Tab-separated table of C-alpha atoms in Angstrom:
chain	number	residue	atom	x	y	z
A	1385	UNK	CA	-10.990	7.625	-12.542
A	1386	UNK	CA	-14.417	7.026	-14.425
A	1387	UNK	CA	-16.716	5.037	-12.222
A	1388	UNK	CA	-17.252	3.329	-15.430
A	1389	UNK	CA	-14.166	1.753	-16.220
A	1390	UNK	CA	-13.254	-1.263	-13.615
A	1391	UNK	CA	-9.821	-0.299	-11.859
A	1392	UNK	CA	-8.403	-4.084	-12.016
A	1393	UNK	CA	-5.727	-4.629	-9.463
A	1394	UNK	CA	-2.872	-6.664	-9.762
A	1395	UNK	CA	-0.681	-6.779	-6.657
A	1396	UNK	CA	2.487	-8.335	-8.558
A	1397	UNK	CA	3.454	-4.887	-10.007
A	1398	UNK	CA	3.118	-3.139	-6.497
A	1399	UNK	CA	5.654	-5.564	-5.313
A	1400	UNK	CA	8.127	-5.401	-8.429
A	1401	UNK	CA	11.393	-2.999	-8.435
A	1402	UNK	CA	11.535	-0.893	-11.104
A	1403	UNK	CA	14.159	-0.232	-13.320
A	1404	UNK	CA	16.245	3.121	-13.645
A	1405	UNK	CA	13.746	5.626	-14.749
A	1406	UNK	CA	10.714	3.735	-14.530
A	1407	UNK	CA	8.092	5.585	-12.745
A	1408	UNK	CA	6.515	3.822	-9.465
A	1409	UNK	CA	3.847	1.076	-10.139
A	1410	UNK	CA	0.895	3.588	-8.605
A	1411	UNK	CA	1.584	5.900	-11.771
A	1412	UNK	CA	2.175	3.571	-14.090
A	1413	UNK	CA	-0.636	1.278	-13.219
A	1414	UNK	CA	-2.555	4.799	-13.935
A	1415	UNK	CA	-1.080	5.956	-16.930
A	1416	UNK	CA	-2.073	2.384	-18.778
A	1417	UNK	CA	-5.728	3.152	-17.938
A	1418	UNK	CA	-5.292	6.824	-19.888
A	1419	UNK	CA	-5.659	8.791	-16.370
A	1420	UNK	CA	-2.997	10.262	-13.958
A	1421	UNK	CA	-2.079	9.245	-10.541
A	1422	UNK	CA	-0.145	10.774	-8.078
A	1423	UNK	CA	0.467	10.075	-3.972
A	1424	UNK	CA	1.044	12.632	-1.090
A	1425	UNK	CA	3.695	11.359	1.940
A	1426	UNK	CA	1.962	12.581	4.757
A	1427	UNK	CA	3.590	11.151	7.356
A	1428	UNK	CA	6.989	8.661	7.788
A	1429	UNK	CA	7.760	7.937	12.014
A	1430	UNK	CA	8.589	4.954	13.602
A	1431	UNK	CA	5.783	3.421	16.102
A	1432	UNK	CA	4.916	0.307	18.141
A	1433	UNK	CA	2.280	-0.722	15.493
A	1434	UNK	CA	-1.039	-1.933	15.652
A	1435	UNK	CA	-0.879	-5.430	16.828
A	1436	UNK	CA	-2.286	-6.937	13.826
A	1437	UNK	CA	0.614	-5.590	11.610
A	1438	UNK	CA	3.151	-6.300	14.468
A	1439	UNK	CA	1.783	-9.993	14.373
A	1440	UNK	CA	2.519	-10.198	10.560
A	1441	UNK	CA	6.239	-8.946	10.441
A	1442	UNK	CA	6.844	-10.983	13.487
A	1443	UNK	CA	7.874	-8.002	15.865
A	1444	UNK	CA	9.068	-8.817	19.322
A	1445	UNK	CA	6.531	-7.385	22.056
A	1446	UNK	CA	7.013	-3.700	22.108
A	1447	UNK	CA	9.035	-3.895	19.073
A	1448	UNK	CA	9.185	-0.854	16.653
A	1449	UNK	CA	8.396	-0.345	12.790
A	1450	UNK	CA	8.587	2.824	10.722
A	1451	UNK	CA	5.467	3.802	8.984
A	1452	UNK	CA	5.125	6.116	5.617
A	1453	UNK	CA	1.695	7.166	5.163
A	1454	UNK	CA	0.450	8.014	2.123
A	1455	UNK	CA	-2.502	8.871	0.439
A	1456	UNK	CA	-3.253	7.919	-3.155
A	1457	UNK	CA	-4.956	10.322	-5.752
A	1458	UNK	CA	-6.726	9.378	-9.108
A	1459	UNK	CA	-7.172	12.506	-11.188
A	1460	UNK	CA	-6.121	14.961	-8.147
A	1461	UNK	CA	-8.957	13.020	-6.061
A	1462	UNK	CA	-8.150	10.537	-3.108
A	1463	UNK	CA	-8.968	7.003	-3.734
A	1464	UNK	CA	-6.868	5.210	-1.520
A	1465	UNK	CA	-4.796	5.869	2.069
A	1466	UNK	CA	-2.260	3.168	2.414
A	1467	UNK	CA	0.330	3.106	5.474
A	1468	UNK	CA	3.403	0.697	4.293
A	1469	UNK	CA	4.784	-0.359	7.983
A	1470	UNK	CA	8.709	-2.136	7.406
A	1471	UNK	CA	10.795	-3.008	11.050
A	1472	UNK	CA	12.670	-0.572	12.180
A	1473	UNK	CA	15.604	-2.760	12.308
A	1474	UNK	CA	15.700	-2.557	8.527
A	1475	UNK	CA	13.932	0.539	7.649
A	1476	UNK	CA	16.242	3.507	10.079
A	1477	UNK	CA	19.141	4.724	8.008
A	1478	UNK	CA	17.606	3.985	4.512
A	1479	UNK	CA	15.169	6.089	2.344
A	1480	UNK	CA	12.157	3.755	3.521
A	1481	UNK	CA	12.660	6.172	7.279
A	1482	UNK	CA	12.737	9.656	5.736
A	1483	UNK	CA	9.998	11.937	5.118
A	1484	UNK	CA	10.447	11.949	1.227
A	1485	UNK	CA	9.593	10.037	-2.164
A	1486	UNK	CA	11.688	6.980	-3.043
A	1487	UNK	CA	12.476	7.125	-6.605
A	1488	UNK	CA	10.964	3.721	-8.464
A	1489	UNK	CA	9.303	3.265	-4.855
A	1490	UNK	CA	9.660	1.554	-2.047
A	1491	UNK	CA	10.136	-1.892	-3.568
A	1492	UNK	CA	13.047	-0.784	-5.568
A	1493	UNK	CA	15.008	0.660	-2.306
A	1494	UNK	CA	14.330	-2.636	-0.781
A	1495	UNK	CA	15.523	-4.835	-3.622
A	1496	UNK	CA	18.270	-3.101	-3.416
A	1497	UNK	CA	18.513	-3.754	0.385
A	1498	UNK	CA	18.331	-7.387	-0.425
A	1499	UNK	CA	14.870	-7.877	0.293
A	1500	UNK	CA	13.270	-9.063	-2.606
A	1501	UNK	CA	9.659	-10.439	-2.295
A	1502	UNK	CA	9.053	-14.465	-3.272
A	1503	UNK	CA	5.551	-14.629	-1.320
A	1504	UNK	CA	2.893	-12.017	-0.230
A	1505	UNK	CA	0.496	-12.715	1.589
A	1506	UNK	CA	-3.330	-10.709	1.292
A	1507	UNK	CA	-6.595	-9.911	3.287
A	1508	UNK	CA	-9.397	-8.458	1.541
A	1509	UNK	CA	-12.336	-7.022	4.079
A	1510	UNK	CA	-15.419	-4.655	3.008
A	1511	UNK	CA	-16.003	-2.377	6.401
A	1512	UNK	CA	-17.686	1.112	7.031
A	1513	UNK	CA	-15.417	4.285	6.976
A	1514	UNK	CA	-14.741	5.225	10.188
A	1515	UNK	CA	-14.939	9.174	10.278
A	1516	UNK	CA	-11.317	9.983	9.519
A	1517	UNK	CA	-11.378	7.975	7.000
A	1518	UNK	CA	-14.719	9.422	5.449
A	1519	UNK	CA	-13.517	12.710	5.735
A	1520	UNK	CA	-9.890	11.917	4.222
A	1521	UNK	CA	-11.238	10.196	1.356
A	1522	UNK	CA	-14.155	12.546	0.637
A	1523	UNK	CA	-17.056	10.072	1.498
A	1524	UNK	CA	-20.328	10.179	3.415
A	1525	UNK	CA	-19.372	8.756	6.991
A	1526	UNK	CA	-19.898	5.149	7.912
A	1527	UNK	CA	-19.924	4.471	3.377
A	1528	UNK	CA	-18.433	1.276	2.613
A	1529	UNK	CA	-14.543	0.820	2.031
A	1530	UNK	CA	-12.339	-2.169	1.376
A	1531	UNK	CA	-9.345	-2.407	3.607
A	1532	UNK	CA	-6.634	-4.590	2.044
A	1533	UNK	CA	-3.722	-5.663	4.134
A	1534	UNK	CA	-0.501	-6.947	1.927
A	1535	UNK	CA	2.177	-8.741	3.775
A	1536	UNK	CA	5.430	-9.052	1.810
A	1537	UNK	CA	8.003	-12.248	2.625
A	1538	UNK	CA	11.558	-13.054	1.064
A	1539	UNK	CA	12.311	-16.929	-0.002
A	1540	UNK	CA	12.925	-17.517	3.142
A	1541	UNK	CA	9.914	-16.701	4.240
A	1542	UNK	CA	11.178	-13.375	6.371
A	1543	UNK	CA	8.374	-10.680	6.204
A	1544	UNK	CA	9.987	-6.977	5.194
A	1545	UNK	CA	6.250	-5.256	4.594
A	1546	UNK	CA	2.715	-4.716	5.815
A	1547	UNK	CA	0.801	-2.410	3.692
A	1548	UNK	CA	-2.933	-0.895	5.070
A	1549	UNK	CA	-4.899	-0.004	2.219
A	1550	UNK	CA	-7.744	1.842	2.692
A	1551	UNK	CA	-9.796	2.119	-0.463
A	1552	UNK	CA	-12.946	3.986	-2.142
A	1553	UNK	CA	-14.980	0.784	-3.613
A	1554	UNK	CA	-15.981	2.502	-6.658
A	1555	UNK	CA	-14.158	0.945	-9.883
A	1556	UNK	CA	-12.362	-1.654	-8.107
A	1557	UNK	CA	-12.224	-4.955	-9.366
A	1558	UNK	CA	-9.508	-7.720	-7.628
A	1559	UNK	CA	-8.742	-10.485	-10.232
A	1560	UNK	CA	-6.161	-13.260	-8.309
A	1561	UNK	CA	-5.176	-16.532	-10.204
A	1562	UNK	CA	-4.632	-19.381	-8.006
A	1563	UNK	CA	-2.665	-22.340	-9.305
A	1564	UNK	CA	-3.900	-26.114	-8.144
């Protein structure tokens, strides 16, 4: 990813199943801009989540969600860890609770659990690194990185997802079109 060319983000396709054969939105999203994208699963267990994310899918107190944690690479280089947290009580048994890649992504397994997404809901905050994060994504500690937190809801307004992305700034432009 050139620091020249502005890495527009469009959260629709991130939240669209793909059809049989279509690569995830990560790589596509990539391949339009002439580069290559790839992700590394790191990690997929079920937790008692931070509150802030247990607050957002509307988990009981103590309740449990599985996590897959993931970190996002541009060109072989990491740009972006995001940890996509679903409740357990939909995630265990399905692909979304084992440790490998879910072909057209996780928004494809999901439609296909019933849970497509009508309404998402975002926060956008600009934050120092802390030192994990620094070291994961290859920057100076305490450099600037924007933290995005996605919150996915059916038409009924049920939330399914809460995805934590933590991004390198460089390159990133958010365009968002608001109807009146």
């Amino acid at each position: 990813m050139s620091n020249r060319q502005d890495w527009a983000g469009s959260s629709a396709s991130y939240l669209t199943p793909r059809s049989n054969g279509q690569v995830d939105a990560w790589s596509d999203e990539l391949a339009a801009m002439g580069t290559t994208g790839s992700q590394r699963l790191t990690e997929v267990v079920e937790l008692v989540p931070p509150t802030h994310v247990a607050e957002s899918l509307r988990l009981p107190d103590g309740g449990t969600a599985v996590v897959r944690r993931r970190v996002m690479l541009v060109d072989d280089r990491p740009v972006e860890l995001t940890d996509s947290y679903y409740p357990s009580s939909l995630a265990i048994g399905t692909g979304l609770a084992q440790m490998a890649k879910i072909r057209g992504g996780a928004p494809t397994l999901l439609a296909e659990l019933g849970y497509a997404p009508a309404e998402a809901y975002e926060e956008l905050t600009v934050r120092p690194a802390t030192a994990e994060e620094a070291e994961a994504l290859q920057l100076r500690e305490g450099a600037l990185v924007i933290l995005l937190v996605r919150t996915a809801f059916t038409a009924d307004g049920v939330p399914f997802e809460t995805s934590v992305m933590t991004m390198r700034p460089e390159g990133r432009r958010f365009t968002y079109r608001i109807k009146a």
